[in-house]
Coordinates of C-alpha atoms and ligand atoms in Angstrom, one line a residue:
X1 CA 92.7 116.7 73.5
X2 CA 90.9 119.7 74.1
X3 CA 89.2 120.8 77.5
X4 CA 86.0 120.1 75.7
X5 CA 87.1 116.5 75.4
X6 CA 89.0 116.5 78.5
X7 CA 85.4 117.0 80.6
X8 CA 83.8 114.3 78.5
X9 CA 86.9 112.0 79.3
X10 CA 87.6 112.8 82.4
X11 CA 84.1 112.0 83.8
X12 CA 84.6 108.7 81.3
X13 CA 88.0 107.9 83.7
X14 CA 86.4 108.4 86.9
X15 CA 83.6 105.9 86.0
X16 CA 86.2 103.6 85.1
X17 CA 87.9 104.0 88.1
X18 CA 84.9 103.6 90.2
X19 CA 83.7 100.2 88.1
X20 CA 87.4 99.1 88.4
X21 CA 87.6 99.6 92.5
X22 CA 84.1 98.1 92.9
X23 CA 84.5 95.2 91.1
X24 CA 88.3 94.6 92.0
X25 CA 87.0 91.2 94.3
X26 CA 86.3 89.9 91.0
X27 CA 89.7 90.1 89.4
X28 CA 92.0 87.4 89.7
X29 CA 94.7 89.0 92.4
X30 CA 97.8 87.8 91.4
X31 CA 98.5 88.1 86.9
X32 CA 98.7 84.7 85.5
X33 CA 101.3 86.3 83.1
X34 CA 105.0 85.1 82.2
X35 CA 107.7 87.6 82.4
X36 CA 108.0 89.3 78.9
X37 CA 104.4 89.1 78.3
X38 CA 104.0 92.9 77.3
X39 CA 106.2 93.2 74.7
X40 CA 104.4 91.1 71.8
X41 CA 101.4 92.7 72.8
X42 CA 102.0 96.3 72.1
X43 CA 104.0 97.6 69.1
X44 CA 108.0 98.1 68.6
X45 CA 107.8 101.8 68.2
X46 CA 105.9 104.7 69.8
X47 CA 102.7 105.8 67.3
X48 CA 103.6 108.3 64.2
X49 CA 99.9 109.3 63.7
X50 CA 97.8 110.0 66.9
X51 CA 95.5 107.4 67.9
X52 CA 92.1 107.8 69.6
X53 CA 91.3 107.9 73.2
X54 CA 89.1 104.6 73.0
X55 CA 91.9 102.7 71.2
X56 CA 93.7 103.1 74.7
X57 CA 91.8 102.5 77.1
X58 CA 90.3 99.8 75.2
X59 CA 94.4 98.2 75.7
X60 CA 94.0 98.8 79.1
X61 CA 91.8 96.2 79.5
X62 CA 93.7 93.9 76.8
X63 CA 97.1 94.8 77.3
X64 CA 97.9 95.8 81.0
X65 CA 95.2 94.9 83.3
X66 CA 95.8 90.8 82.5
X67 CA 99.4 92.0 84.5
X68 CA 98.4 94.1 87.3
X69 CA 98.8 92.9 90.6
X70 CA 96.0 93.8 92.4
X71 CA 97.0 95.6 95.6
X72 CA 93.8 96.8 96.3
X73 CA 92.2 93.3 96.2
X74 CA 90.7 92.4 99.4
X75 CA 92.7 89.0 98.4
X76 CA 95.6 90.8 98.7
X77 CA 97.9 90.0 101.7
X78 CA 101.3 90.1 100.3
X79 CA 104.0 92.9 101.5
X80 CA 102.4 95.8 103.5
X81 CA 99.4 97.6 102.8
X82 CA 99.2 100.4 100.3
X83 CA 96.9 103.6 100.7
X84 CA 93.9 104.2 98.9
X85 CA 90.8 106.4 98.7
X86 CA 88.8 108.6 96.5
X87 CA 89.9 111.8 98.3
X88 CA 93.7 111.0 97.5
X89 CA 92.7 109.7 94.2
X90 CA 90.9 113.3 93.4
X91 CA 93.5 115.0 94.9
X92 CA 96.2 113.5 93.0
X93 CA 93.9 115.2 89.9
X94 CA 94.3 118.3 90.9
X95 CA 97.9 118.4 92.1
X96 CA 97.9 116.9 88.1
X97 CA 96.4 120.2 86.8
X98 CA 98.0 122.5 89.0
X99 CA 101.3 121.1 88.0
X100 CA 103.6 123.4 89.7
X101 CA 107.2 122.1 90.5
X102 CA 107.2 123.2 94.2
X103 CA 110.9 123.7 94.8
X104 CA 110.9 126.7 96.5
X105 CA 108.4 128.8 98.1
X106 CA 108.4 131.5 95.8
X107 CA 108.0 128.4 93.0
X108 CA 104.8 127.9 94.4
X109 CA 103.5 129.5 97.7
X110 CA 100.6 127.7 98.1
X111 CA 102.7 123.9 97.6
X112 CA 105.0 125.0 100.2
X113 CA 102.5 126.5 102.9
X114 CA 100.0 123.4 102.8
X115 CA 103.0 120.5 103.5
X116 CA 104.2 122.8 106.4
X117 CA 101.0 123.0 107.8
X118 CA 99.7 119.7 107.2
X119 CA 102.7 118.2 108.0
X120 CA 102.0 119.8 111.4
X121 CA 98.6 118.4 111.3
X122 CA 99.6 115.0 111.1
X123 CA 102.3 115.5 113.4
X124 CA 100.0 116.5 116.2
X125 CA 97.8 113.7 115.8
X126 CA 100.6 111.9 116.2
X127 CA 101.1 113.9 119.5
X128 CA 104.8 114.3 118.1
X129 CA 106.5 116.6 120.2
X130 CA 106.4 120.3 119.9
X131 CA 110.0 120.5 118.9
X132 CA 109.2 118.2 115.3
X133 CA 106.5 120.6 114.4
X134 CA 107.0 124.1 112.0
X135 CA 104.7 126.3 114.2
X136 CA 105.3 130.0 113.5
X137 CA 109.3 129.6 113.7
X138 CA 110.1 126.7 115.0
X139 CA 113.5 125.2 114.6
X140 CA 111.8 121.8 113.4
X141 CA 108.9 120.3 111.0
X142 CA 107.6 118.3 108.4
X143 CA 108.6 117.2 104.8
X144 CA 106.9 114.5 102.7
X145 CA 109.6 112.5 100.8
X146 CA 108.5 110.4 98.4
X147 CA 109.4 107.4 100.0
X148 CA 110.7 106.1 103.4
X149 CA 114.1 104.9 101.6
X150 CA 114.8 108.7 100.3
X151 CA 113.4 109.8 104.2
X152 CA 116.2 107.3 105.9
X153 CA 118.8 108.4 102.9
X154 CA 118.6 112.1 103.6
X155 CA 118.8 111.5 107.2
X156 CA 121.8 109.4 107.1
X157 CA 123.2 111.9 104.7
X158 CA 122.5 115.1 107.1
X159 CA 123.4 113.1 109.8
X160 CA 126.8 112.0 107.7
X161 CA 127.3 115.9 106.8
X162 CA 126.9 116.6 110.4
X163 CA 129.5 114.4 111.6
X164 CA 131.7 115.2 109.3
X165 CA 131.5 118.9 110.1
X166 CA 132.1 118.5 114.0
X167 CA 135.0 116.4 113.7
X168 CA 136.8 118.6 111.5
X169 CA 135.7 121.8 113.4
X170 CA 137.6 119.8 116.5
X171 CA 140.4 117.9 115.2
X172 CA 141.7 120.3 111.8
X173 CA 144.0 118.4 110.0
X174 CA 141.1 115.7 109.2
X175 CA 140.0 115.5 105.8
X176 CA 136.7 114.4 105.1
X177 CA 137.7 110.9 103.2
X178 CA 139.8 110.2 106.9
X179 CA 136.8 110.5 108.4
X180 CA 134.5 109.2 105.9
X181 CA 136.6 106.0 105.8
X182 CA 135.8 105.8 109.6
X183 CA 131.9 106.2 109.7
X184 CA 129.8 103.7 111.2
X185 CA 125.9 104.2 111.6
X186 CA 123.5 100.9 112.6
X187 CA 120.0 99.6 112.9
X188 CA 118.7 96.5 113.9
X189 CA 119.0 93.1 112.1
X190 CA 115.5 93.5 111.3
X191 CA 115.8 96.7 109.8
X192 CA 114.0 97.2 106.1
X193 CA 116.5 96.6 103.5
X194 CA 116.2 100.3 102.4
X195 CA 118.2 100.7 105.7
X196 CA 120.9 98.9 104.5
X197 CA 121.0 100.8 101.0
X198 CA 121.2 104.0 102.3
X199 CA 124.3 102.8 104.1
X200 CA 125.8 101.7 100.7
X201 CA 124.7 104.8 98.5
X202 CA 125.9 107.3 101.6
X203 CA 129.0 105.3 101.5
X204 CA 129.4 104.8 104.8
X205 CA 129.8 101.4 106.8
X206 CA 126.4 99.7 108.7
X207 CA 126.1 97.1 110.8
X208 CA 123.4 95.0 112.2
X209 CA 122.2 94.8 115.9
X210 CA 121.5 91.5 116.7
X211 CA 117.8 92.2 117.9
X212 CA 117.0 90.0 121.3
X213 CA 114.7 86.9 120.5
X214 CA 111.2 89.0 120.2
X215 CA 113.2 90.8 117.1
X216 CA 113.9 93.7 119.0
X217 CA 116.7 96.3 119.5
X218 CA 117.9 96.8 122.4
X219 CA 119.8 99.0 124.5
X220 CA 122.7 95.8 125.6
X221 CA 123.4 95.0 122.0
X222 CA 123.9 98.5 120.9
X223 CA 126.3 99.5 123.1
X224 CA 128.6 96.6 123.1
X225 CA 128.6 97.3 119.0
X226 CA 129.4 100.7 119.8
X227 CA 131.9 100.1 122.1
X228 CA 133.8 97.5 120.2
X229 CA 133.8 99.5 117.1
X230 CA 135.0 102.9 119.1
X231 CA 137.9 100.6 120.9
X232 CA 138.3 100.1 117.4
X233 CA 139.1 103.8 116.3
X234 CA 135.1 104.0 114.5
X235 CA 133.2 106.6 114.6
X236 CA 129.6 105.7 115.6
X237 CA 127.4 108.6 113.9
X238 CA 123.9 107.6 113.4
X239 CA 121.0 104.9 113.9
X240 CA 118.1 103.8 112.9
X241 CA 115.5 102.3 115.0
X242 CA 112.5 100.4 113.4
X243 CA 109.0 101.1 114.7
X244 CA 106.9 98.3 113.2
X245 CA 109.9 95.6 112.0
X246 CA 108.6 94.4 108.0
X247 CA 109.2 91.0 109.0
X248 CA 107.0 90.7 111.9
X249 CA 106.3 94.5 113.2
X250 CA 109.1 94.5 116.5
X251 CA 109.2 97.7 117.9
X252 CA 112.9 98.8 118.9
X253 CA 113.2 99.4 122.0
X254 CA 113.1 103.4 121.7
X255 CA 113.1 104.0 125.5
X256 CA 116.4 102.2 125.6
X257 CA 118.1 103.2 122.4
X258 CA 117.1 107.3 122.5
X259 CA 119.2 107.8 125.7
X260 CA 122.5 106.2 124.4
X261 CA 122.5 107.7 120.9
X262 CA 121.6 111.3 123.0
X263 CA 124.4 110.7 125.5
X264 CA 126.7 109.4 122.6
X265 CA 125.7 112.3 120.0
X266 CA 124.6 109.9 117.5
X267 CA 121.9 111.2 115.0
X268 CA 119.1 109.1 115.9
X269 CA 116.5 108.4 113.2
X270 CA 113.1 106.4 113.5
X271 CA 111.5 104.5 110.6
X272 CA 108.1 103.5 111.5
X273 CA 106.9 102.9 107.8
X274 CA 104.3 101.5 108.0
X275 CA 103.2 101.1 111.9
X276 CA 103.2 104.8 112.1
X277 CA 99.7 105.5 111.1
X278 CA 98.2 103.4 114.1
X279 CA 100.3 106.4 116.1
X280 CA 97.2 108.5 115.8
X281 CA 94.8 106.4 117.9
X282 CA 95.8 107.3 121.6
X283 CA 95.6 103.6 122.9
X284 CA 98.6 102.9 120.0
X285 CA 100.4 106.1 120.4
X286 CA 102.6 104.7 123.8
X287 CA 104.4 102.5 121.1
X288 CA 105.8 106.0 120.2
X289 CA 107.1 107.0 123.6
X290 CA 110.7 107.8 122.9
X291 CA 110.3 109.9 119.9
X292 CA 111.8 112.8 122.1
X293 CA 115.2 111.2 121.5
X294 CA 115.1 111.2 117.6
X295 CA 116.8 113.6 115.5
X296 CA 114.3 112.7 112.6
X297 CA 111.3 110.6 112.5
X298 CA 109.2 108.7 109.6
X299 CA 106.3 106.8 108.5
X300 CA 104.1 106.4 105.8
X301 CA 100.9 107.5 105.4
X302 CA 101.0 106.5 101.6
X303 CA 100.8 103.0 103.3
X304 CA 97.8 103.0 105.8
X305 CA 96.8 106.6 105.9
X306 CA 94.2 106.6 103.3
X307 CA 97.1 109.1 100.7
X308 CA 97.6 106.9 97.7
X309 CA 101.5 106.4 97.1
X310 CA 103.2 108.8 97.2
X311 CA 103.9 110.5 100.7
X312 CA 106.5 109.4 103.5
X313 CA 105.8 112.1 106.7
X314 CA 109.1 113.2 108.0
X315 CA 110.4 115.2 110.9
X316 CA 113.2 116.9 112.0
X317 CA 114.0 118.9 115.2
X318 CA 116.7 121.0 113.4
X319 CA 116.0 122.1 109.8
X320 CA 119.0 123.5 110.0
X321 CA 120.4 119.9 109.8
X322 CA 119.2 119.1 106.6
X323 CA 119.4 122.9 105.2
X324 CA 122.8 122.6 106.0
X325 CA 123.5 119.4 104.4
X326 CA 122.0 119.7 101.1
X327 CA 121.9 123.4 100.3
X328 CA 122.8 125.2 96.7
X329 CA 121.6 128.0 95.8
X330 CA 122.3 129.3 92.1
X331 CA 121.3 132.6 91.4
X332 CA 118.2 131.1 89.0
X333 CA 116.6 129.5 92.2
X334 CA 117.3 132.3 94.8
X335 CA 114.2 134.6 96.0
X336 CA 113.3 137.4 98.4
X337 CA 112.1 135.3 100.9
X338 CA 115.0 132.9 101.4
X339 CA 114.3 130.1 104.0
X340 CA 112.6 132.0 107.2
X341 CA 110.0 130.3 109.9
X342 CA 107.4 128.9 107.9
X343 CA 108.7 130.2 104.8
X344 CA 110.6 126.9 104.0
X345 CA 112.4 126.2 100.2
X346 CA 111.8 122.5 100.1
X347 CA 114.4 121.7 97.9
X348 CA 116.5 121.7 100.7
X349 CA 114.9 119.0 102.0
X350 CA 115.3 116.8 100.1
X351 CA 117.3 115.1 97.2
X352 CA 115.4 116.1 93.8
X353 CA 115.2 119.5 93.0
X354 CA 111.3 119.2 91.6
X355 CA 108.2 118.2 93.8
X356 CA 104.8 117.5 93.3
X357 CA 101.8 119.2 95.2
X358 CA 101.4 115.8 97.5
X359 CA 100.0 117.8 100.3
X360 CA 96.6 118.7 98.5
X361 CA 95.9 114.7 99.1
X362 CA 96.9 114.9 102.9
X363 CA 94.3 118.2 103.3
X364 CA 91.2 116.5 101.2
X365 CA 91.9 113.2 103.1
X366 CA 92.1 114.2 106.6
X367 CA 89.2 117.1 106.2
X368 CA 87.0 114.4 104.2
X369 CA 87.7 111.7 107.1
X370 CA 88.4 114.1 110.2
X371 CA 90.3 111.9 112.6
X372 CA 87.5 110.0 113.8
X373 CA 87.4 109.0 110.7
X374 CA 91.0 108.4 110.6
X375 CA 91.3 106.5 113.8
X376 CA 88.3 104.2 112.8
X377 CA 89.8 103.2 110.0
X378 CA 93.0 102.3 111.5
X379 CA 90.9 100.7 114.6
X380 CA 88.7 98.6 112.1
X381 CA 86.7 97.2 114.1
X382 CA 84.4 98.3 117.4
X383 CA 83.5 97.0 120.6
X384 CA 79.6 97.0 119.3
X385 CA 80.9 94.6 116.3
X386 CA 82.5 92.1 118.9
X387 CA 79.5 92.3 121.1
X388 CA 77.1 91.1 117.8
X389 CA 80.0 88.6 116.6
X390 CA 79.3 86.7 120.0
X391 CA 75.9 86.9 119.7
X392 CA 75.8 85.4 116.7
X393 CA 78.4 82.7 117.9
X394 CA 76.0 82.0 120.5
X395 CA 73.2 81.9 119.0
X396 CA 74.2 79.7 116.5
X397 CA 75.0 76.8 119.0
X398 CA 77.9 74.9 117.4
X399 CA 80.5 76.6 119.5
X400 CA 80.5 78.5 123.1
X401 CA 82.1 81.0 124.0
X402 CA 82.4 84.2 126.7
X403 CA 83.5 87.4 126.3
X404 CA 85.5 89.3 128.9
X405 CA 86.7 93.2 128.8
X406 CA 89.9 94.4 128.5
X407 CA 90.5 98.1 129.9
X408 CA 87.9 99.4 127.7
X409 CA 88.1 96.8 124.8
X410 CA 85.5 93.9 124.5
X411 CA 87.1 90.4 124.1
X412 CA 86.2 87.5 122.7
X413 CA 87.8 84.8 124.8
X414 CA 88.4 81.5 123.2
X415 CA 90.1 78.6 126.1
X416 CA 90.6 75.1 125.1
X417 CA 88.7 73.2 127.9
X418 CA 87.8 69.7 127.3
X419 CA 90.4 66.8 127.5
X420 CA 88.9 65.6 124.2
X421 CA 89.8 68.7 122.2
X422 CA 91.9 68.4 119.2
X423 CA 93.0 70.6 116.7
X424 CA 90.4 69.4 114.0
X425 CA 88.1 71.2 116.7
X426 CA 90.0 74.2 117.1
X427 CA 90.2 74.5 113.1
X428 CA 86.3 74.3 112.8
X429 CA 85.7 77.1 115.3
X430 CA 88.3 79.0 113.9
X431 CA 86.1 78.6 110.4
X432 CA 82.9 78.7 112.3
X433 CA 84.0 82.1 113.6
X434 CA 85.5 83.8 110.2
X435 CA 82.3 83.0 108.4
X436 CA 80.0 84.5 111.2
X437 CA 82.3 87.1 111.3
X438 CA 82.6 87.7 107.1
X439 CA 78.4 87.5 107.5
X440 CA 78.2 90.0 109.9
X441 CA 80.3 92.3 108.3
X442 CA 79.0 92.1 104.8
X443 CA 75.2 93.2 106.7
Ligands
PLP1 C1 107.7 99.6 103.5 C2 108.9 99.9 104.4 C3 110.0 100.7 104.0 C4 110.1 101.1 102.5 O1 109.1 102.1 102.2 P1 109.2 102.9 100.9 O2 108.4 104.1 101.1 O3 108.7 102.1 99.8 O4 110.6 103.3 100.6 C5 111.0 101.0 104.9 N1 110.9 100.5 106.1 C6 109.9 99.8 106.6 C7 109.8 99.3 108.0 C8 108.8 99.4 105.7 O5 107.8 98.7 106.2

């Protein structure tokens, strides 16, 4: 394919993309495929002769689209949410074409100065504070990973390295299997199973805080985990507290937990997945307070952020942290400018040596959006659109209700009154009120 064909195609993809997003109601959400189904479809072997552009993406529609699972349905409520708009998608394009492997700032200048900054970006509308952001030459910042398993993996690793480090620095004599052997880092009962892996591929034991009976952590159970196991000759080195639980979106108690992992040196690190993104609305962002105890903090904004997968935000307080846990530097990777203020070699970061240009989707979304823009999307929904819902709940006589205000928030009250109420009623408002409300936001 030449660029002469590439224009033609390209403008050919982006119309297929567009048709495919607008008319994704339409598609069944869920494949009716078998597993296995693929293979007959497509041949043993890859292609000796090239074939032609419309041969493909004529099996597109044949061959894969009967299997997709359509996550961008709006029929789709399975898992979590997953990010999506035509910024990020265009975005993603050009971090294609550019296709620079930004390991290093000298691999790629412009790769590594965009994540720093807009990693500060996000972190201040997050109101994170100062001491997670890269400013001129901070001691923190920002990193996207490509998912919040690797984010909670490299923590626990720096966090592992760390502990390791101090213990032989004060008692000599200790080799690192002794201590290895001795490890113990925790997180909630309702922590994402990604929580639990890292534990296993960090080899290093984790256990599970039995979270209190609205799923969350809290400060009791922790510390009698942490005092058992230390009677016990453990070490306690790191935790993770959950910020939006997948089950059923608990918050650990951070307020709680920060001051006993501070008081107890244990590295703490917050995975808030997929909760995080509310964070940036100011009436959300006091599920946040506490964030001044973590050593490292993470959420998704490839989740509900508008950035199509992949980017997972993290933060650190020290770079030095994870610099010091995972650094190598062969004379092939080395530059003039080593690791300095904002001058940051990623690699360093992170587990992979190579890295995609993610950031370009971060700076088209949030200057495309702004954070009004942002915030709406996260909010959904205004006070204006409740006021017409009732109106037309009202007006429509089958049901009656009043509206009351929260703070600033206008609330649609719904009381069971009468004595002959029963739940077939309840069930018919409940339908009464989803279609007035599907009507009245389809206008
Ligand atoms: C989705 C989720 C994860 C895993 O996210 P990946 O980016 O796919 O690794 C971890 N923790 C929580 C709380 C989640 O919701």
């Amino acid at each position: 394919m030449d660029a002469k064909e590439f224009r033609q195609r390209g403008k050919e993809m982006v119309d297929y993309v567009a048709d495919y997003i607008e008319g994704i109601e339409g598609r069944q959400v869920y494949p009716d495929v078998e597993p296995g189904y693929l293979r007959p479809l497509i041949p043993n072997t890859a292609p000796q002769e090239p074939e032609t552009f419309e041969a493909i993406i004529k099996d597109v529609e044949r061959i894969i689209m009967p299997g997709v699972t359509h996550w961008h349905s709006p029929y789709f409520f399975a898992y979590f949410p997953t990010a999506s708009s035509y910024p990020a998608m265009l975005a993603d394009m050009l971090c294609g074409a550019i296709g620079c492997i930004g390991f290093s700032w000298a691999a790629s200048p412009a790769c590594t100065e965009l994540e720093t900054v807009m990693m500060d970006w996000l972190g201040k509308m997050l109101q994170l504070p100062e001491a997670f952001l890269a400013g001129k030459a901070g001691g923190g910042g920002g990193v996207i990973q490509g998912s919040a398993s690797e984010a909670t993996l490299v923590a626990l690793l720096a966090a592992r390295t760390k502990a390791v480090r101090h213990l032989q620095a004060t008692s000599p004599g200790l080799t690192q299997a002794m201590i290895m052997e001795k490890l113990v880092a925790y997180a909630s009962d309702q922590a994402h199973s990604s929580v639990e892996r890292a534990g296993l591929i960090g080899g290093v034991k984790l256990k599970a805080i039995p979270s209190d009976g609205k799923f969350v952590m809290r400060a009791s159970a922790l510390q009698e985990a942490l005092e058992r196991d230390k009677a016990e000759g453990l070490i306690p080195f790191f935790v993770v507290a959950t910020l939006g639980t997948t089950s059923c979106c608990s918050f650990d108690n951070l307020l709680e937990v920060g001051p006993i992992c501070h008081q107890e040196s244990l590295w703490l690190h917050i995975d808030a997945a997929y909760a995080g993104s509310a964070f940036i609305c100011p009436e959300f962002r006091p599920l946040l307070n506490g964030v001044e105890f973590a050593d490292s903090f993470n959420f998704n904004p490839h989740k509900w952020l508008l950035v199509n997968f992949d980017c997972s935000a993290m933060w650190v307080k020290k770079r030095t942290d994870l610099t010091g846990a995972f650094k190598m530097d062969p004379t092939y990777l080395q530059h003039s400018h080593q690791d300095s203020g904002l001058i940051t070699d990623y690699r360093h970061w992170q587990l992979p040596l190579g890295r995609r240009f993610r950031s370009l989707k971060m700076w088209f979304v949030f200057r495309l959006y702004g954070v009004k823009g942002l915030q709406a999307y996260i909010r959904k929904g205004s006070n204006k659109l409740n006021e017409a819902l009732l109106e037309k709940i009202n007006s429509a006589r089958k049901i009656h209700l009043v509206p009351c205000h929260l703070r600033d928030q206008f609330v649609l009250r719904f009381a069971i009154c009468s004595r002959t109420v029963e739940s077939d009623h309840v069930r018919f408002a409940w339908e009464h009120i989803q279609g007035l409300a599907t009507e009245l936001l389809r206008a």
